[in-house]
Coordinates of C-alpha atoms in Angstrom, one line a residue:
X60 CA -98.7 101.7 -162.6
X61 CA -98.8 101.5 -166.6
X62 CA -100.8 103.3 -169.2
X63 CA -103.7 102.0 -171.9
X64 CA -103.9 104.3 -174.9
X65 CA -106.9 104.1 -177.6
X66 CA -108.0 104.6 -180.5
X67 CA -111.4 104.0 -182.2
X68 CA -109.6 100.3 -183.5
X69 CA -106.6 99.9 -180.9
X70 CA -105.5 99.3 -177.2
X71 CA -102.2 99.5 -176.4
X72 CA -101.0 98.7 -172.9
X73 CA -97.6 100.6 -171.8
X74 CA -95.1 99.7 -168.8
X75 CA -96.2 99.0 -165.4
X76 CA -94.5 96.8 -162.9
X77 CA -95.4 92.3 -163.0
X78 CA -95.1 90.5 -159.9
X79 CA -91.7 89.1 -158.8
X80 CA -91.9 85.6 -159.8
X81 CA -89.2 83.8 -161.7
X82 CA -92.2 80.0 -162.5
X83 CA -93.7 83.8 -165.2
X84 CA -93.2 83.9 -168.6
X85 CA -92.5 87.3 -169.2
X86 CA -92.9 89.6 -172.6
X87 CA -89.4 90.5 -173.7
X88 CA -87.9 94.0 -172.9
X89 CA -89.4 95.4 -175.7
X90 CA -92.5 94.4 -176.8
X91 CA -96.3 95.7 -175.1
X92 CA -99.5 94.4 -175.5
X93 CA -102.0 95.5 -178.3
X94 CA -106.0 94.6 -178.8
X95 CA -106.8 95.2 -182.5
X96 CA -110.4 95.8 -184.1
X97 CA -109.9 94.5 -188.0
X98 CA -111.5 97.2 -190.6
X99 CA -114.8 97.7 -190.4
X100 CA -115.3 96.2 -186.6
X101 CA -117.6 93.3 -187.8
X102 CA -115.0 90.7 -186.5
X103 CA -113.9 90.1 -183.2
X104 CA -110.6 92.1 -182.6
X105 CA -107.3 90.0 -180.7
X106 CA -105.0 90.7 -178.7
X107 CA -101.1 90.7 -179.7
X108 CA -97.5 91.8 -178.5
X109 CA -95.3 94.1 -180.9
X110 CA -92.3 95.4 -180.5
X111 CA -90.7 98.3 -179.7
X112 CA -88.7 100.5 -182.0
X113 CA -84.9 100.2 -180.7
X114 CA -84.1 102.0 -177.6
X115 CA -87.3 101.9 -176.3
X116 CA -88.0 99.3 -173.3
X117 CA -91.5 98.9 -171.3
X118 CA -89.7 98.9 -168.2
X119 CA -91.0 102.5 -166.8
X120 CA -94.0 102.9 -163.8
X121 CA -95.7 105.5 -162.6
X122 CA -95.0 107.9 -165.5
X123 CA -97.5 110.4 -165.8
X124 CA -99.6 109.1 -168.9
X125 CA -102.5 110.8 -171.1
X126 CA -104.6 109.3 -174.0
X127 CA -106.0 112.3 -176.6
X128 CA -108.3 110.8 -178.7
X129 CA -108.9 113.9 -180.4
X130 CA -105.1 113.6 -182.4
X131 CA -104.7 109.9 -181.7
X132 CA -102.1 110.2 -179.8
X133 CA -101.0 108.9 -176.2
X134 CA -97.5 110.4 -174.1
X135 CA -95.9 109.4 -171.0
X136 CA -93.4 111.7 -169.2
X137 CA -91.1 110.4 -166.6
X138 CA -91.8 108.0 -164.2
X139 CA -89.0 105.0 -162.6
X140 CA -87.1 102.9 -164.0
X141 CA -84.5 99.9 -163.2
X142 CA -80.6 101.0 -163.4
X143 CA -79.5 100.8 -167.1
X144 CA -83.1 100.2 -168.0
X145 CA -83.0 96.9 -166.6
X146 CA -85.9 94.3 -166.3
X147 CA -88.4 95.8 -162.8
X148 CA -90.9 94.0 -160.8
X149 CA -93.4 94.9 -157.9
X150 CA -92.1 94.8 -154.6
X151 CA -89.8 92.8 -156.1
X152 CA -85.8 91.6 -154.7
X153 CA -83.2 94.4 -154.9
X154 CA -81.8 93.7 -158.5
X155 CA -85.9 94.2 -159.6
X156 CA -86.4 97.8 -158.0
X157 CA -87.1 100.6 -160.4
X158 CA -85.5 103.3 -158.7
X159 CA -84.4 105.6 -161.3
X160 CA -86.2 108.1 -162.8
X161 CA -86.8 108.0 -166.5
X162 CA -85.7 111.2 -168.4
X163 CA -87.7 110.5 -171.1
X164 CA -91.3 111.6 -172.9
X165 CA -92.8 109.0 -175.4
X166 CA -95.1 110.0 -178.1
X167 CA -97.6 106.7 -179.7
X168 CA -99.1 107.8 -182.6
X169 CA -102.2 105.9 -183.2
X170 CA -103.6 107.4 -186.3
X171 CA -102.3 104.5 -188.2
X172 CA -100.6 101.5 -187.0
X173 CA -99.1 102.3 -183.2
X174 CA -95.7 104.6 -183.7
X175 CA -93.3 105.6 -181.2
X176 CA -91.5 108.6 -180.3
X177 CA -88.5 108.4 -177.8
X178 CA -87.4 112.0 -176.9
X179 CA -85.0 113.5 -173.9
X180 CA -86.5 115.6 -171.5
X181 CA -84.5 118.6 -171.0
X182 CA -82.4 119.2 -167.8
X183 CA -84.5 122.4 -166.8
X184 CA -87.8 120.3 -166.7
X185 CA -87.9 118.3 -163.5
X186 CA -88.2 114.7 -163.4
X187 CA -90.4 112.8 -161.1
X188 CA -92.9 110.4 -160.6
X189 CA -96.7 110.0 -159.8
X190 CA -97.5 113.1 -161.2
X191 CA -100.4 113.4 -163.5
X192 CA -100.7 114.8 -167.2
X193 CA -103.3 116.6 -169.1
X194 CA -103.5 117.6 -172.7
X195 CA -105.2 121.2 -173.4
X196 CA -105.8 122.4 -177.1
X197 CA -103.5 125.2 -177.2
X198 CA -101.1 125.2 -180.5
X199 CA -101.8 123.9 -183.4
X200 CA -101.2 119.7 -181.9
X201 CA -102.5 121.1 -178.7
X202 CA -100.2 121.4 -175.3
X203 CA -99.0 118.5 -172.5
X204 CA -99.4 120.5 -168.8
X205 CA -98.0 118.3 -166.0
X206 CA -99.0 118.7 -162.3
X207 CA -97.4 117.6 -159.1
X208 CA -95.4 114.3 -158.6
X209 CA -92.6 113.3 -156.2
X210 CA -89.2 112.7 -155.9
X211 CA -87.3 110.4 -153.6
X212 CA -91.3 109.4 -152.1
X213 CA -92.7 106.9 -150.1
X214 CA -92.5 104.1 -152.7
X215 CA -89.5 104.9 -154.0
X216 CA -87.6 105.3 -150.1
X217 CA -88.8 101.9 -149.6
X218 CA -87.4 100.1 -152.4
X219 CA -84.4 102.1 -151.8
X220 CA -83.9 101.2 -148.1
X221 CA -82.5 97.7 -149.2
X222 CA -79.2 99.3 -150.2
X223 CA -78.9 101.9 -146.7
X224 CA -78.6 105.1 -149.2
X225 CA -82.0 106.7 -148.3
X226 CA -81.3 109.6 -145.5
X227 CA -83.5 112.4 -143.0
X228 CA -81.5 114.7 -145.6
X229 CA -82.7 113.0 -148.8
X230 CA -86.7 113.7 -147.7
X231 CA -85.6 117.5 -146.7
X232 CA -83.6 118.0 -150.0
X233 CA -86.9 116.8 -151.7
X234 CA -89.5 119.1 -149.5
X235 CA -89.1 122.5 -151.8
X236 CA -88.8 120.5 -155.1
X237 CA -92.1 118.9 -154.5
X238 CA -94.0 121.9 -153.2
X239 CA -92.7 123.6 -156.3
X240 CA -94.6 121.4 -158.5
X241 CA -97.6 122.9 -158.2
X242 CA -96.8 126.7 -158.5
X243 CA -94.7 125.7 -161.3
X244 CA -96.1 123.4 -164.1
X245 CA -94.2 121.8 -166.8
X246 CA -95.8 122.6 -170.6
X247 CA -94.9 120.8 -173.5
X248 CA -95.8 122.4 -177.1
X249 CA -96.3 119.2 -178.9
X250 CA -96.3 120.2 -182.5
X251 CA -92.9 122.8 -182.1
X252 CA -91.6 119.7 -179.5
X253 CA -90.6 122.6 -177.0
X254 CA -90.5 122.6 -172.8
X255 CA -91.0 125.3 -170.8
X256 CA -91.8 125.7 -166.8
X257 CA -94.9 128.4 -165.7
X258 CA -95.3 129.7 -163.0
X259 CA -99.1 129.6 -161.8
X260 CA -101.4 132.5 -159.9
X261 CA -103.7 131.9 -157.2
X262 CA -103.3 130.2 -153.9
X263 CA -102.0 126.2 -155.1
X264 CA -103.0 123.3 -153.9
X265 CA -100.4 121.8 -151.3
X266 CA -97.7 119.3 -152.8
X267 CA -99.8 116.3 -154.4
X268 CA -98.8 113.1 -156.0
X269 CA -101.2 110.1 -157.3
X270 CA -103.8 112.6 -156.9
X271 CA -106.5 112.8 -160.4
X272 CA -106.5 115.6 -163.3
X273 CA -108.9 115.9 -166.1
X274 CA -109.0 118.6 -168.3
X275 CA -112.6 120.7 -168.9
X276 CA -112.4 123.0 -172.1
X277 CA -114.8 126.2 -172.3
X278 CA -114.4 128.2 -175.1
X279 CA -111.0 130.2 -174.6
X280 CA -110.5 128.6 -171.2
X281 CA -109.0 125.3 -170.0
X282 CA -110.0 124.1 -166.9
X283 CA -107.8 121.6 -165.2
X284 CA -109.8 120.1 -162.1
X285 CA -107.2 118.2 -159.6
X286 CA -109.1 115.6 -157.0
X287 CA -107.4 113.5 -153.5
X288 CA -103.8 112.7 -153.4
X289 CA -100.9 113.1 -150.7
X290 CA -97.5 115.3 -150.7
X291 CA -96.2 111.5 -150.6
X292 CA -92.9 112.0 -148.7
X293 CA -93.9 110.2 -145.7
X294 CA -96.5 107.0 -145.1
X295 CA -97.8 109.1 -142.9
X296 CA -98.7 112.5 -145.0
X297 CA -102.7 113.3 -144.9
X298 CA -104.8 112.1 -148.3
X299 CA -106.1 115.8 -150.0
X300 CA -109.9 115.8 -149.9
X301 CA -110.3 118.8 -151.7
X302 CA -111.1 119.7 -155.3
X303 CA -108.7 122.9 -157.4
X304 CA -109.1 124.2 -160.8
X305 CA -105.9 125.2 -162.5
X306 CA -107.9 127.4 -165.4
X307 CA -105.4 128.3 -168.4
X308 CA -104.0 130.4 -170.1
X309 CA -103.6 132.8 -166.8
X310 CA -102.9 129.5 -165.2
X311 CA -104.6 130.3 -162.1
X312 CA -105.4 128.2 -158.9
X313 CA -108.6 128.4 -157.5
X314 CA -110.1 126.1 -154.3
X315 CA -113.6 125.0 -155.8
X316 CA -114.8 122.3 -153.8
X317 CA -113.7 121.4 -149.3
X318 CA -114.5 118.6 -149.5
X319 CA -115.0 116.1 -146.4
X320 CA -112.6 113.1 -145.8
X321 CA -114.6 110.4 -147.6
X322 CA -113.3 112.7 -150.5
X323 CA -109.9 112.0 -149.8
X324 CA -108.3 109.1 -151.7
X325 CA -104.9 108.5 -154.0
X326 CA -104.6 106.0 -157.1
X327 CA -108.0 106.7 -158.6
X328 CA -108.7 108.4 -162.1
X329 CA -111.1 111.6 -162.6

């Protein structure tokens, strides 16, 4: 899974995983594909590859991704990667497999032409992957909140399992970490470029990954509604088909919505 930023004249399409196939012709390591309106929209807009500022690659899946429209601005946190960045595929042969997790947050600035922003995520932030993002509008460039996730999951055991290194001890080392995920959520303060972890009220939602999160603002409030996904640990872990509100800035949990099991589903969008 990729991202697709926009802007009122841009698309810009952002890593993702291409099929294994060596008969593809495949975009270099760092250049992404962009649709651009020209000024004034009264032509048909086209679609083009750029590059990539140096030290950025488009080899990273299942980051947790948000477009704001309101600052023009798109970020992804986290997500896999190959070892030393290296070219990944889907499903793909050993050498392919992105099983790393990616350290980083990327900023695209859209107000202009698209700009990029490689940072370091801190060591006391934890990494992970299929979690989901939101942006509220708290600060003065508004704040990143990110929910849930999973380490050392179902997808990520199974591209591992080539190499034997995937263990009973692995998946019990990873059970706290994920449930921790969503009693403690990882803010970013985008315009003073600072993390911080919070610990959340309320009774949480159990550990979720590829679930939905959309972001409903009310005056003061922020209200974070959370729909479907699975702890993800196991192929065999139960699809969540409940709704939760995670309403800031007390950043507490509340059950909203039981909902039956034709609510239940992961890999959708709210």
């Amino acid at each position: 899974a990729g991202a697709l930023f926009a802007s009122e004249t841009q698309l810009v399409m952002y890593g993702g995983t291409t099929g294994d196939s060596d008969g593809l012709s495949m975009p270099s390591e760092r250049q992404v594909l962009r649709y651009q309106l020209p000024e004034g929209g009264k032509e048909q807009g086209k679609w083009d590859l750029f590059d990539l500022p140096t030290g950025l690659h488009r080899y990273v899946s299942n980051g947790a991704s948000v477009n704001v429209m309101e600052e023009k601005m798109g970020f992804v946190f986290s997500g896999l990667r190959g070892k030393n960045w290296s070219e990944t595929r889907h499903m793909s042969r050993p050498a392919y497999n992105p099983t790393t997790l990616s350290n980083r947050l990327l900023t695209l600035d859209l107000s202009t032409s698209a700009r990029w922003l490689n940072e370091t995520i801190p060591s006391s932030i934890p990494l992970r992957y299929d979690a989901r993002m939101v942006w509220v509008p708290r600060g003065k460039k508004g704040s990143l909140v990110v929910i849930g996730g999973v380490i050392n999951g179902v997808e990520w055991r199974e591209l591992n399992a080539v190499k034997g290194t995937v263990t009973e001890e692995d998946v019990e080392e990873s059970e706290p970490t994920v449930e921790g995920f969503m009693t403690e959520v990882a803010v970013y303060d985008v315009e003073a470029k600072k993390w911080y972890m919070q610990k959340t009220n309320g009774v949480a939602p159990p550990a979720l990954s590829q679930h939905c999160a959309v972001t409903v603002n009310a005056g003061e409030l922020s209200n974070i509604y959370v729909l479907g996904g699975r702890r993800g640990l196991q192929t065999t872990d139960a699809f969540n088909p409940n709704v939760y509100v995670l309403t800031l800035p007390s950043f507490t949990w509340a059950l909203v919505k039981e909902g039956t099991p034709d609510y239940a589903r992961i890999s959708h969008t709210c």
